[in-house]
Structures are given as structure tokens and as C-alpha cells.
Short mmCIF file of C-alpha atoms in Angstrom, two decimals:
data_model
loop_
_atom_site.label_atom_id
_atom_site.label_comp_id
_atom_site.label_asym_id
_atom_site.label_seq_id
_atom_site.Cartn_x
_atom_site.Cartn_y
_atom_site.Cartn_z
CA MET Y 1 35.89 13.81 0.70
CA ALA Y 2 34.37 14.85 4.00
CA ARG Y 3 35.71 17.95 5.71
CA THR Y 4 35.76 18.91 9.37
CA PRO Y 5 32.19 19.67 10.44
CA PRO Y 6 31.63 23.08 11.98
CA ASP Y 7 31.15 23.06 15.77
CA SER Y 8 33.33 19.95 16.07
CA ASP Y 9 36.35 19.70 18.34
CA ASP Y 10 37.95 16.90 16.36
CA ASP Y 11 39.03 16.37 12.79
CA VAL Y 12 37.05 13.86 10.79
CA ASP Y 13 38.98 10.63 10.42
CA LEU Y 14 39.95 10.46 6.75
CA ARG Y 15 42.30 7.52 7.17
CA ILE Y 16 39.49 5.07 6.37
CA SER Y 17 36.80 5.67 3.78
CA PRO Y 18 33.32 5.59 5.31
CA ALA Y 19 32.19 3.58 2.31
CA LEU Y 20 34.92 1.02 2.94
CA LEU Y 21 33.57 0.17 6.37
CA ARG Y 22 29.92 0.48 5.35
CA GLY Y 23 30.49 -2.26 2.79
CA LEU Y 24 29.92 -0.03 -0.22
CA THR Y 25 33.11 0.14 -2.21
CA GLN Y 26 35.11 -2.68 -0.66
CA PRO Y 27 34.29 -5.81 1.38
CA ARG Y 28 33.44 -4.17 4.71
CA LEU Y 29 35.24 -5.98 7.52
CA SER Y 30 34.79 -9.11 5.45
CA GLN Y 31 36.73 -11.43 7.72
CA GLN Y 32 34.60 -10.54 10.74
CA LEU Y 33 31.24 -10.01 9.07
CA ALA Y 34 31.48 -12.39 6.09
CA LEU Y 35 28.74 -10.62 4.10
CA SER Y 36 28.23 -7.05 2.98
CA ARG Y 37 25.52 -4.72 4.07
CA ARG Y 38 23.52 -4.79 0.86
CA GLY Y 39 24.72 -8.22 -0.22
CA PHE Y 40 23.42 -10.28 2.69
CA LEU Y 41 19.89 -10.79 1.41
CA THR Y 42 21.26 -12.54 -1.67
CA ALA Y 43 22.91 -15.29 0.30
CA ALA Y 44 20.10 -15.47 2.81
CA GLY Y 45 17.34 -15.76 0.24
CA ALA Y 46 19.11 -17.69 -2.48
CA THR Y 47 21.55 -20.01 -0.77
CA LEU Y 48 20.95 -20.24 2.96
CA GLY Y 49 17.28 -21.05 2.71
CA LEU Y 50 14.25 -19.00 3.65
CA ALA Y 51 14.23 -20.03 7.30
CA VAL Y 52 17.21 -17.82 8.05
CA LEU Y 53 15.21 -14.73 7.12
CA GLY Y 54 13.28 -14.77 10.37
CA PHE Y 55 9.97 -16.28 9.22
CA PRO Y 56 7.62 -18.00 8.14
CA ASP Y 57 6.09 -18.37 11.62
CA MET Y 58 4.57 -14.90 11.68
CA ALA Y 59 2.01 -14.90 14.45
CA GLN Y 60 0.79 -11.42 15.32
CA ALA Y 61 2.77 -9.94 18.19
CA ALA Y 62 1.17 -9.47 21.59
CA TRP Y 63 0.89 -5.72 21.15
CA VAL Y 64 -2.31 -3.83 21.79
CA LYS Y 65 -4.02 -2.85 18.56
CA ARG Y 66 -5.04 0.80 18.54
CA SER Y 67 -7.06 3.02 16.24
CA PRO Y 68 -5.52 6.29 15.02
CA ALA Y 69 -7.46 8.14 17.72
CA GLN Y 70 -6.19 5.74 20.38
CA TRP Y 71 -2.62 6.22 19.16
CA ALA Y 72 -3.10 9.97 19.43
CA ASP Y 73 -4.17 9.52 23.05
CA TRP Y 74 -1.25 7.16 23.64
CA TRP Y 75 1.22 9.74 22.39
CA LYS Y 76 -0.28 12.49 24.52
CA ALA Y 77 0.10 10.27 27.58
CA GLN Y 78 3.84 9.77 27.01
CA LYS Y 79 6.23 11.54 29.37
CA PRO Y 80 9.45 13.16 28.08
CA THR Y 81 12.66 11.35 28.95
CA LYS Y 82 16.30 12.30 28.68
CA ASP Y 83 17.53 9.20 26.87
CA LEU Y 84 17.58 7.85 23.30
CA VAL Y 85 18.85 4.50 22.00
CA PHE Y 86 19.57 4.70 18.26
CA ALA Y 87 20.33 1.53 16.21
CA ASN Y 88 21.98 2.13 12.82
CA TRP Y 89 24.35 0.63 10.25
CA PRO Y 90 28.14 0.93 10.77
CA LEU Y 91 29.60 4.34 9.90
CA TYR Y 92 26.30 5.74 8.73
CA ILE Y 93 26.55 9.05 10.57
CA ASP Y 94 29.21 11.73 10.97
CA VAL Y 95 32.08 10.55 13.18
CA THR Y 96 35.44 11.97 14.22
CA LYS Y 97 38.70 10.11 14.61
CA ALA Y 98 38.08 10.29 18.35
CA GLY Y 99 34.89 8.29 17.81
CA LYS Y 100 32.53 11.18 18.52
CA HIS Y 101 29.43 12.07 16.53
CA PRO Y 102 29.17 15.87 16.23
CA THR Y 103 25.50 15.95 15.25
CA LEU Y 104 24.51 13.71 18.15
CA GLU Y 105 26.48 15.92 20.51
CA MET Y 106 24.68 18.98 19.14
CA PHE Y 107 21.36 17.20 19.69
CA SER Y 108 22.24 16.37 23.29
CA LYS Y 109 23.39 19.92 23.95
CA GLN Y 110 20.20 21.41 22.54
CA THR Y 111 17.70 18.97 24.06
CA GLY Y 112 19.41 17.52 27.12
CA ILE Y 113 18.78 14.03 25.73
CA ALA Y 114 21.67 11.58 26.11
CA VAL Y 115 22.08 9.37 23.04
CA LYS Y 116 23.28 5.78 23.16
CA TYR Y 117 24.30 5.27 19.53
CA LEU Y 118 24.72 1.64 18.44
CA GLU Y 119 25.70 0.01 15.14
CA PRO Y 120 24.15 -3.47 15.32
CA ILE Y 121 22.69 -3.58 11.80
CA GLN Y 122 24.81 -5.48 9.27
CA SER Y 123 21.91 -6.48 7.02
CA ASN Y 124 18.14 -6.24 7.03
CA PRO Y 125 17.52 -10.01 7.32
CA GLU Y 126 20.10 -10.42 10.07
CA PHE Y 127 18.75 -7.52 12.12
CA PHE Y 128 15.15 -8.61 11.60
CA ALA Y 129 16.03 -12.12 12.76
CA LYS Y 130 17.28 -10.61 16.03
CA ILE Y 131 14.33 -8.37 16.78
CA GLU Y 132 11.48 -10.44 15.34
CA PRO Y 133 11.25 -12.95 18.24
CA LEU Y 134 11.08 -10.06 20.70
CA LEU Y 135 8.45 -8.15 18.77
CA LYS Y 136 6.42 -11.29 18.15
CA SER Y 137 6.28 -12.05 21.87
CA GLY Y 138 5.45 -8.49 22.85
CA GLU Y 139 8.89 -7.64 24.22
CA ALA Y 140 10.86 -4.45 23.65
CA THR Y 141 13.87 -4.50 21.32
CA GLY Y 142 15.84 -2.08 23.47
CA TYR Y 143 15.94 0.49 20.65
CA ASP Y 144 14.02 3.75 20.32
CA ILE Y 145 14.99 4.29 16.67
CA ALA Y 146 16.19 1.70 14.17
CA VAL Y 147 17.01 1.97 10.46
CA MET Y 148 15.93 -0.56 7.82
CA THR Y 149 15.71 -0.59 4.02
CA ASN Y 150 12.52 -0.71 1.96
CA ASP Y 151 14.00 -3.15 -0.59
CA SER Y 152 13.70 -6.02 1.90
CA PHE Y 153 10.64 -8.14 2.64
CA GLN Y 154 11.62 -8.05 6.31
CA PHE Y 155 10.87 -4.34 6.48
CA THR Y 156 7.51 -4.84 4.78
CA GLU Y 157 6.67 -7.59 7.26
CA LEU Y 158 7.65 -5.41 10.21
CA LEU Y 159 5.23 -2.68 9.12
CA GLN Y 160 2.45 -5.10 8.18
CA GLN Y 161 2.63 -6.80 11.57
CA GLY Y 162 2.26 -3.49 13.39
CA TRP Y 163 5.69 -3.72 14.99
CA ALA Y 164 6.44 -0.04 14.41
CA ILE Y 165 4.73 2.77 16.33
CA PRO Y 166 2.77 5.25 14.18
CA LEU Y 167 4.50 8.62 14.24
CA TRP Y 168 3.09 11.66 16.01
CA LYS Y 169 3.32 13.86 12.96
CA GLU Y 170 2.64 17.12 14.77
CA ARG Y 171 6.02 16.66 16.46
CA LEU Y 172 7.83 16.49 13.10
CA PRO Y 173 7.37 19.94 11.50
CA ASN Y 174 10.87 19.95 10.02
CA VAL Y 175 10.18 16.73 8.13
CA TRP Y 176 7.18 18.23 6.34
CA LYS Y 177 9.04 21.51 5.78
CA TYR Y 178 12.40 20.26 4.50
CA ALA Y 179 11.96 16.69 3.20
CA ASP Y 180 12.44 16.06 -0.50
CA PRO Y 181 8.93 15.55 -1.95
CA SER Y 182 10.09 12.29 -3.55
CA ILE Y 183 10.43 10.61 -0.15
CA LEU Y 184 7.07 11.67 1.25
CA ASN Y 185 4.07 9.33 1.10
CA PRO Y 186 6.12 6.34 -0.16
CA VAL Y 187 4.35 3.32 -1.57
CA TYR Y 188 5.77 1.08 1.16
CA ASP Y 189 4.52 3.43 3.93
CA PRO Y 190 1.58 5.55 2.75
CA HIS Y 191 1.44 8.99 4.37
CA ASN Y 192 4.67 8.25 6.26
CA THR Y 193 2.61 6.58 8.92
CA TYR Y 194 5.61 4.80 10.46
CA THR Y 195 8.80 6.08 8.86
CA THR Y 196 11.02 8.96 7.88
CA VAL Y 197 13.91 8.48 5.47
CA TRP Y 198 17.47 8.45 6.81
CA GLN Y 199 19.34 8.17 3.50
CA SER Y 200 18.58 6.95 -0.02
CA GLY Y 201 20.39 5.64 -3.08
CA PHE Y 202 20.02 4.41 -6.65
CA THR Y 203 20.71 1.00 -8.12
CA GLY Y 204 21.76 1.81 -11.68
CA ILE Y 205 24.71 0.95 -13.95
CA GLY Y 206 28.40 1.56 -13.43
CA TYR Y 207 30.88 1.21 -16.28
CA ASN Y 208 34.28 2.13 -17.66
CA PRO Y 209 33.90 3.88 -21.05
CA LYS Y 210 37.53 3.11 -21.90
CA LEU Y 211 36.59 -0.57 -21.91
CA THR Y 212 33.04 -0.45 -23.26
CA LYS Y 213 34.24 1.90 -26.05
CA ARG Y 214 30.91 3.70 -25.97
CA GLU Y 215 28.50 5.44 -23.67
CA ILE Y 216 25.98 3.33 -21.79
CA THR Y 217 22.37 4.46 -21.75
CA SER Y 218 20.13 1.42 -21.29
CA VAL Y 219 19.53 -1.62 -19.10
CA ALA Y 220 19.67 -3.55 -22.39
CA ASP Y 221 23.39 -2.74 -22.53
CA LEU Y 222 23.86 -5.39 -19.83
CA TRP Y 223 22.77 -7.88 -22.52
CA ASP Y 224 25.09 -6.54 -25.27
CA PRO Y 225 27.12 -9.42 -26.83
CA ALA Y 226 30.03 -6.98 -27.27
CA PHE Y 227 30.55 -7.15 -23.50
CA LYS Y 228 30.40 -10.95 -23.30
CA GLY Y 229 32.12 -12.21 -20.18
CA HIS Y 230 32.52 -8.73 -18.72
CA VAL Y 231 29.03 -7.93 -17.41
CA GLY Y 232 28.46 -7.72 -13.67
CA MET Y 233 25.07 -8.51 -12.13
CA PHE Y 234 24.06 -8.48 -8.48
CA LYS Y 235 23.41 -11.78 -6.70
CA ASN Y 236 20.33 -10.59 -4.86
CA PRO Y 237 17.19 -11.87 -6.66
CA THR Y 238 15.17 -8.80 -5.70
CA GLN Y 239 17.84 -6.69 -7.39
CA TYR Y 240 18.62 -8.56 -10.61
CA GLY Y 241 14.94 -9.47 -10.92
CA ASP Y 242 14.01 -5.80 -11.06
CA PHE Y 243 16.59 -5.19 -13.78
CA GLY Y 244 15.10 -8.00 -15.83
CA LEU Y 245 11.75 -6.25 -15.52
CA LEU Y 246 13.21 -2.87 -16.45
CA LYS Y 247 14.75 -4.37 -19.60
CA LEU Y 248 11.27 -5.41 -20.68
CA GLY Y 249 9.89 -1.95 -19.97
CA ILE Y 250 7.92 -3.19 -16.98
CA ASP Y 251 7.61 -1.10 -13.83
CA PRO Y 252 8.80 -3.36 -10.97
CA ALA Y 253 6.39 -1.69 -8.53
CA THR Y 254 3.35 -2.94 -10.48
CA ALA Y 255 4.72 -6.16 -11.99
CA THR Y 256 2.67 -9.36 -11.98
CA VAL Y 257 3.73 -12.98 -11.51
CA GLU Y 258 3.63 -13.39 -15.29
CA ASP Y 259 5.92 -10.38 -15.62
CA TRP Y 260 8.33 -11.98 -13.15
CA LYS Y 261 8.44 -15.13 -15.27
CA LYS Y 262 9.19 -13.14 -18.43
CA ALA Y 263 11.98 -11.25 -16.68
CA ALA Y 264 13.46 -14.48 -15.34
CA LYS Y 265 13.64 -15.84 -18.91
CA GLU Y 266 15.57 -12.73 -19.99
CA LEU Y 267 18.01 -13.18 -17.13
CA MET Y 268 18.46 -16.89 -17.82
CA ALA Y 269 19.22 -16.11 -21.47
CA GLN Y 270 21.78 -13.52 -20.41
CA ARG Y 271 23.53 -16.15 -18.30
CA LYS Y 272 23.35 -18.96 -20.88
CA GLU Y 273 24.88 -16.70 -23.53
CA GLY Y 274 27.93 -16.23 -21.32
CA LEU Y 275 27.47 -12.49 -20.93
CA VAL Y 276 27.79 -12.41 -17.16
CA ARG Y 277 31.26 -12.25 -15.67
CA GLN Y 278 29.91 -12.89 -12.19
CA TYR Y 279 26.91 -12.40 -9.94
CA TYR Y 280 28.41 -10.07 -7.36
CA ASP Y 281 27.76 -8.86 -3.88
CA GLN Y 282 29.60 -5.62 -3.02
CA SER Y 283 32.76 -6.97 -4.68
CA TYR Y 284 31.52 -5.78 -8.09
CA ILE Y 285 33.22 -2.44 -7.50
CA LYS Y 286 36.61 -4.14 -7.32
CA ALA Y 287 35.84 -5.89 -10.60
CA LEU Y 288 35.05 -2.54 -12.21
CA GLU Y 289 38.18 -0.98 -10.78
CA SER Y 290 40.38 -3.85 -12.01
CA GLY Y 291 38.76 -4.09 -15.45
CA ASP Y 292 37.43 -7.63 -14.95
CA ALA Y 293 33.97 -6.15 -15.37
CA TRP Y 294 33.45 -3.44 -17.96
CA ILE Y 295 29.83 -2.77 -17.06
CA SER Y 296 27.79 -3.76 -14.01
CA MET Y 297 24.74 -3.13 -11.93
CA ALA Y 298 25.94 -0.59 -9.38
CA TRP Y 299 24.97 1.49 -6.37
CA SER Y 300 25.32 5.23 -6.77
CA GLY Y 301 27.29 5.65 -3.54
CA ASP Y 302 29.89 3.12 -4.65
CA ILE Y 303 30.77 4.91 -7.86
CA TYR Y 304 30.92 8.26 -6.08
CA GLN Y 305 33.36 6.85 -3.53
CA ALA Y 306 35.39 5.08 -6.23
CA ASN Y 307 35.73 8.39 -8.08
CA THR Y 308 36.99 10.13 -4.93
CA GLN Y 309 39.50 7.32 -4.36
CA GLY Y 310 41.18 7.67 -7.73
CA TYR Y 311 39.04 5.60 -10.11
CA LYS Y 312 37.86 8.61 -12.08
CA ASP Y 313 37.20 6.63 -15.28
CA LEU Y 314 34.19 4.91 -13.74
CA LYS Y 315 30.80 6.39 -14.52
CA PHE Y 316 27.38 5.85 -12.98
CA ILE Y 317 24.24 6.28 -15.04
CA ILE Y 318 20.51 6.06 -14.54
CA PRO Y 319 19.38 3.93 -17.52
CA LYS Y 320 16.67 5.32 -19.76
CA GLU Y 321 14.34 2.61 -18.43
CA GLY Y 322 14.90 3.87 -14.88
CA ALA Y 323 16.83 2.90 -11.76
CA MET Y 324 15.71 1.41 -8.47
CA TYR Y 325 15.37 4.04 -5.76
CA TRP Y 326 15.88 2.61 -2.29
CA HIS Y 327 15.50 4.20 1.13
CA ASP Y 328 16.91 3.49 4.57
CA ASN Y 329 14.15 4.41 7.00
CA MET Y 330 14.03 5.48 10.62
CA PHE Y 331 11.19 3.95 12.63
CA ILE Y 332 10.23 3.56 16.29
CA PRO Y 333 9.90 -0.12 17.30
CA GLN Y 334 7.02 -1.22 19.48
CA GLY Y 335 8.05 -1.17 23.13
CA ALA Y 336 10.42 1.79 22.73
CA LYS Y 337 11.05 3.35 26.14
CA ASN Y 338 11.83 6.82 24.80
CA PRO Y 339 9.46 7.46 21.88
CA LEU Y 340 9.29 11.22 22.40
CA SER Y 341 13.09 11.38 22.28
CA ALA Y 342 12.94 9.47 18.99
CA LEU Y 343 10.62 12.09 17.54
CA GLU Y 344 12.91 14.84 18.83
CA TRP Y 345 15.84 13.32 16.92
CA MET Y 346 13.89 12.83 13.70
CA ASN Y 347 12.78 16.45 13.74
CA PHE Y 348 16.27 17.68 14.68
CA TYR Y 349 17.87 15.72 11.83
CA TYR Y 350 15.55 17.20 9.19
CA THR Y 351 17.22 20.61 9.04
CA PRO Y 352 19.70 21.83 6.40
CA LYS Y 353 22.54 22.08 8.93
CA ILE Y 354 22.22 18.70 10.62
CA ALA Y 355 21.33 16.78 7.47
CA GLY Y 356 24.21 18.56 5.74
CA LEU Y 357 26.74 17.58 8.40
CA VAL Y 358 25.65 13.94 8.18
CA GLU Y 359 25.57 13.99 4.38
CA ASP Y 360 29.05 15.43 4.02
CA TYR Y 361 30.28 12.30 5.76
CA VAL Y 362 28.10 9.49 4.41
CA ASN Y 363 27.68 10.65 0.76
CA TYR Y 364 24.40 8.90 0.01
CA ILE Y 365 21.32 10.72 -1.31
CA CYS Y 366 20.30 13.35 1.21
CA PRO Y 367 16.62 13.55 2.27
CA VAL Y 368 16.91 17.34 2.76
CA PRO Y 369 17.60 19.21 -0.51
CA ALA Y 370 18.34 22.46 1.36
CA ALA Y 371 21.37 20.76 2.91
CA GLN Y 372 23.12 21.19 -0.44
CA ALA Y 373 23.61 24.92 0.11
CA TYR Y 374 24.85 24.33 3.65
CA ILE Y 375 27.46 21.85 2.43
CA ARG Y 376 28.60 24.20 -0.31
CA ASP Y 377 28.56 27.51 1.56
CA VAL Y 378 29.27 26.60 5.19
CA ILE Y 379 31.18 23.32 5.10
CA LYS Y 380 32.87 24.45 1.87
CA ASP Y 381 32.73 21.05 0.19
CA PRO Y 382 31.60 21.65 -3.42
CA ALA Y 383 32.56 18.12 -4.48
CA VAL Y 384 29.75 16.70 -2.34
CA ALA Y 385 27.35 19.61 -2.81
CA ASP Y 386 27.59 19.50 -6.61
CA SER Y 387 27.46 15.72 -7.00
CA SER Y 388 24.31 14.46 -8.71
CA LEU Y 389 24.87 11.16 -6.89
CA VAL Y 390 24.29 12.95 -3.58
CA PHE Y 391 21.78 15.57 -4.73
CA PRO Y 392 20.11 14.10 -7.85
CA ASP Y 393 18.72 16.48 -10.44
CA LYS Y 394 15.16 16.43 -11.75
CA ALA Y 395 16.10 14.37 -14.81
CA MET Y 396 17.52 11.62 -12.60
CA MET Y 397 14.56 11.67 -10.23
CA ALA Y 398 12.14 11.37 -13.13
CA LYS Y 399 13.60 7.92 -13.77
CA ALA Y 400 13.45 6.72 -10.15
CA ARG Y 401 11.56 3.44 -9.84
CA ASN Y 402 9.97 2.03 -6.71
CA TYR Y 403 10.25 -1.51 -5.39
CA TYR Y 404 7.38 -3.95 -5.40
CA VAL Y 405 5.69 -4.25 -2.01
CA PHE Y 406 5.00 -7.94 -1.39
CA LYS Y 407 1.50 -8.63 -0.12
CA ASP Y 408 2.61 -11.46 2.14
CA TYR Y 409 5.28 -14.09 2.72
CA ALA Y 410 3.74 -16.54 0.26
CA GLU Y 411 4.06 -13.99 -2.53
CA PHE Y 412 7.68 -13.35 -1.58
CA GLN Y 413 8.32 -17.11 -1.75
CA GLU Y 414 6.81 -17.21 -5.23
CA TYR Y 415 9.13 -14.40 -6.33
CA LEU Y 416 12.17 -16.30 -5.06
CA ARG Y 417 11.02 -19.54 -6.71
CA ILE Y 418 10.92 -17.71 -10.04
CA PHE Y 419 14.18 -15.76 -9.78
CA ASN Y 420 16.50 -17.91 -7.65
CA PRO Y 421 17.24 -20.37 -10.52
CA VAL Y 422 18.99 -17.56 -12.42
CA VAL Y 423 22.04 -17.84 -10.17
CA GLU Y 424 21.76 -21.49 -9.11
#
């Protein structure tokens, strides 16, 4: 449970769980938004048709192509400004019951930069569909920083099209000093050319040992006949597809089309044998809490929040085959009016104090390991500081698996053609 951040004039609003409104442990604002944060891609890719995802007409945007040396000159020609427009997911930063963001206020006080903080991102496909036409036509999005997830093809497409500005790395010393080594030089963005991580999380397995009657250790446990009719799987093909691959001992990051077909057969057999209770979006956590599902694919943040809200029987594990390790990434869109301010924020965030203040509220996986001591010793919140779901240990990180980076849209279509029939 988040405590009052130091240097804040207001108490943190504990009346509503941050996870509740982020769409992690309950349907986030379901009547207004209809789909959850991490569940939207399922419906978009599997049931709404591929056109809704914001492509396939992917003509290169009318942005000037520059070499690394030309980008260096471009950065040096930029003039400092006193504004920053930051686009993020709902309730994905520290906030008080008065609606203030202490870390943003500290940033403004230290730098003189006024932050316009917006929460327009409900899903990666939805957000991409909004900004893609602008970027494609060479227009600015209106944002200086935005946050997207690496488990979506939309994010891959954005980077491949050159719609993010390469970072001026010399202006980010705190990133290279404090960032967890596991998030540097990611496969989806070699050398962190365009991105720095905002928060991360695992897709693993959640279960209730009182119902399974044994400990869970393997992805194969999702295929155990003893749990027939009580297994939860995600609806998103890029999520359940990866678990099919893990069951076969195949690394999703290096899987081939033939591997995809083998994994799809495993998943089809699981369904035909009646093992699956339901293919869930974020509602799987309610099924675990109620006992409808005994075991399910799960996000680490969900189980942590469920535990803090009274469902202490639920456990989260990283299967022996591994778990998918996803990252929400900050990037600077082409056309940003305040790129130097964006770099200032990225560097400011990557300190133990600021990352710790944010982490104590959002409870995902923190990109700054040194924030753990700040949360424990200064904020005095050992529950967060000592949670392996917020600060994973080396054994957990050894089993982190990366997502496949699709080469192009046609390859992504092929993936969906193979895996969509599992839930149709």
C-alpha cells in the first residue's frame, strides 16, 4: 500500500487502488472504456479485424531522414524550453487525492519546466491509431514524451518507421548510472537508441494452492487434466501464443513460423480437452479471487495488488520455462516541440528518490534497483521494497523471456493467422 511521499503537501489517495483504475486487478472504468489496458490488443487483433490497429497502409512519414551525426547536430541546435507535454496511461505515476503529482512538481521546481501531464493512452493499438496518421503525414502529435509497450506490433512499427527521435544519450547520465542492466540494450531497441523504460512487468502464472492442492512450477501445469475447466488463459494471441511456445521449451524471441504452428496445436489441444475455463482479458483476476479459475496466466502487478487487497491465498510464480518480461517505454515522438525538456525528465526520473516515489505508488517492476533502499528507508514501506514482484531477485530475472520482434506487418499477420483460431 502506498504511503505519503516525502516532500508532498497532500496525502496519497488510498480510497481507490491504483491498479483498479489502471485496469490491472479489476475492469478499469469498464463502462466508459469498454476494454482494459492490456486486454485491448486481444479484441483488436482477434475480433475487430486488423484494420483497427492503425495499418496496413504504412507509407514512410514525411520526416527528414538523418544520419547519427546529423541527429547529433540537430540536438545541439535545439533551444531549451520551459514546457513539457507528457502522455501516459491512467494512474501510472504518483498522485495525491488532490490530483497533484509530487514527482512532477519536484521536477518543475528544480528545472523551471512546467509539465502538462495527460493520460490519453488506454491501449497501445488505440493510441497508435490516433498518432499514426499525424506521424505518417509529418505532423506533430502534440506530445514530447509518450509511453508504449514493447509487446505490441504498433510499438515496433513506430520505431521501424522512424517516428521516434533518437535520444541524446549524453543528456541521460542517470539512466546509464542507475538503470537495471536487464533493461539496457533491449532486443526491440538496440543500444536504447529511442527509448528508456518507464515500468516493467512479468506475464507468469497466478494460482490458488488451496484449490490446485499442490504447488505450481511449470507452464505445463496449465495443461494438467486435474484442473480441467478451471484454467485461465489470456485472450491476446501474442500472449497465449508465447505460453504455447514456452510449454514446448521454445524461446519466443527466436521462434520460427514452424514453431508458431506447433505451439498453436498445443493450445488447440488444451481447448479441445476442456481444460480452459475462459480466455480472459483483465477479468481473470476476479476469476482467481472467486475460485472460478484455480490457475491462470497472470500479470505480476495484479497478484501483488490482489494480495494487498485481502486475497492473500493467491500466488504468482515464474514458471521454470520462463515468463514474458514486458516493458512500458518512454520515447520522444517526431515533431516534439520540447525535446530537451523530455530528456530532462527522463534523466530526472532515473534517480533512486524519484523512481522510488513513483514505484511506491504504481507497484510495477522498477527500472532503478537503488530505489528499493529509498522505499524501505525513507518512505518506510517495506511491503513494496521487499516484494519480489516489484524488485525481482536474480533467480526470477534469469527466467525472464523477451518478446519476438516482428520484422514487418506481413509477418505479424502470419502470426495472427496461426494463433487466432485458438480462441475463435
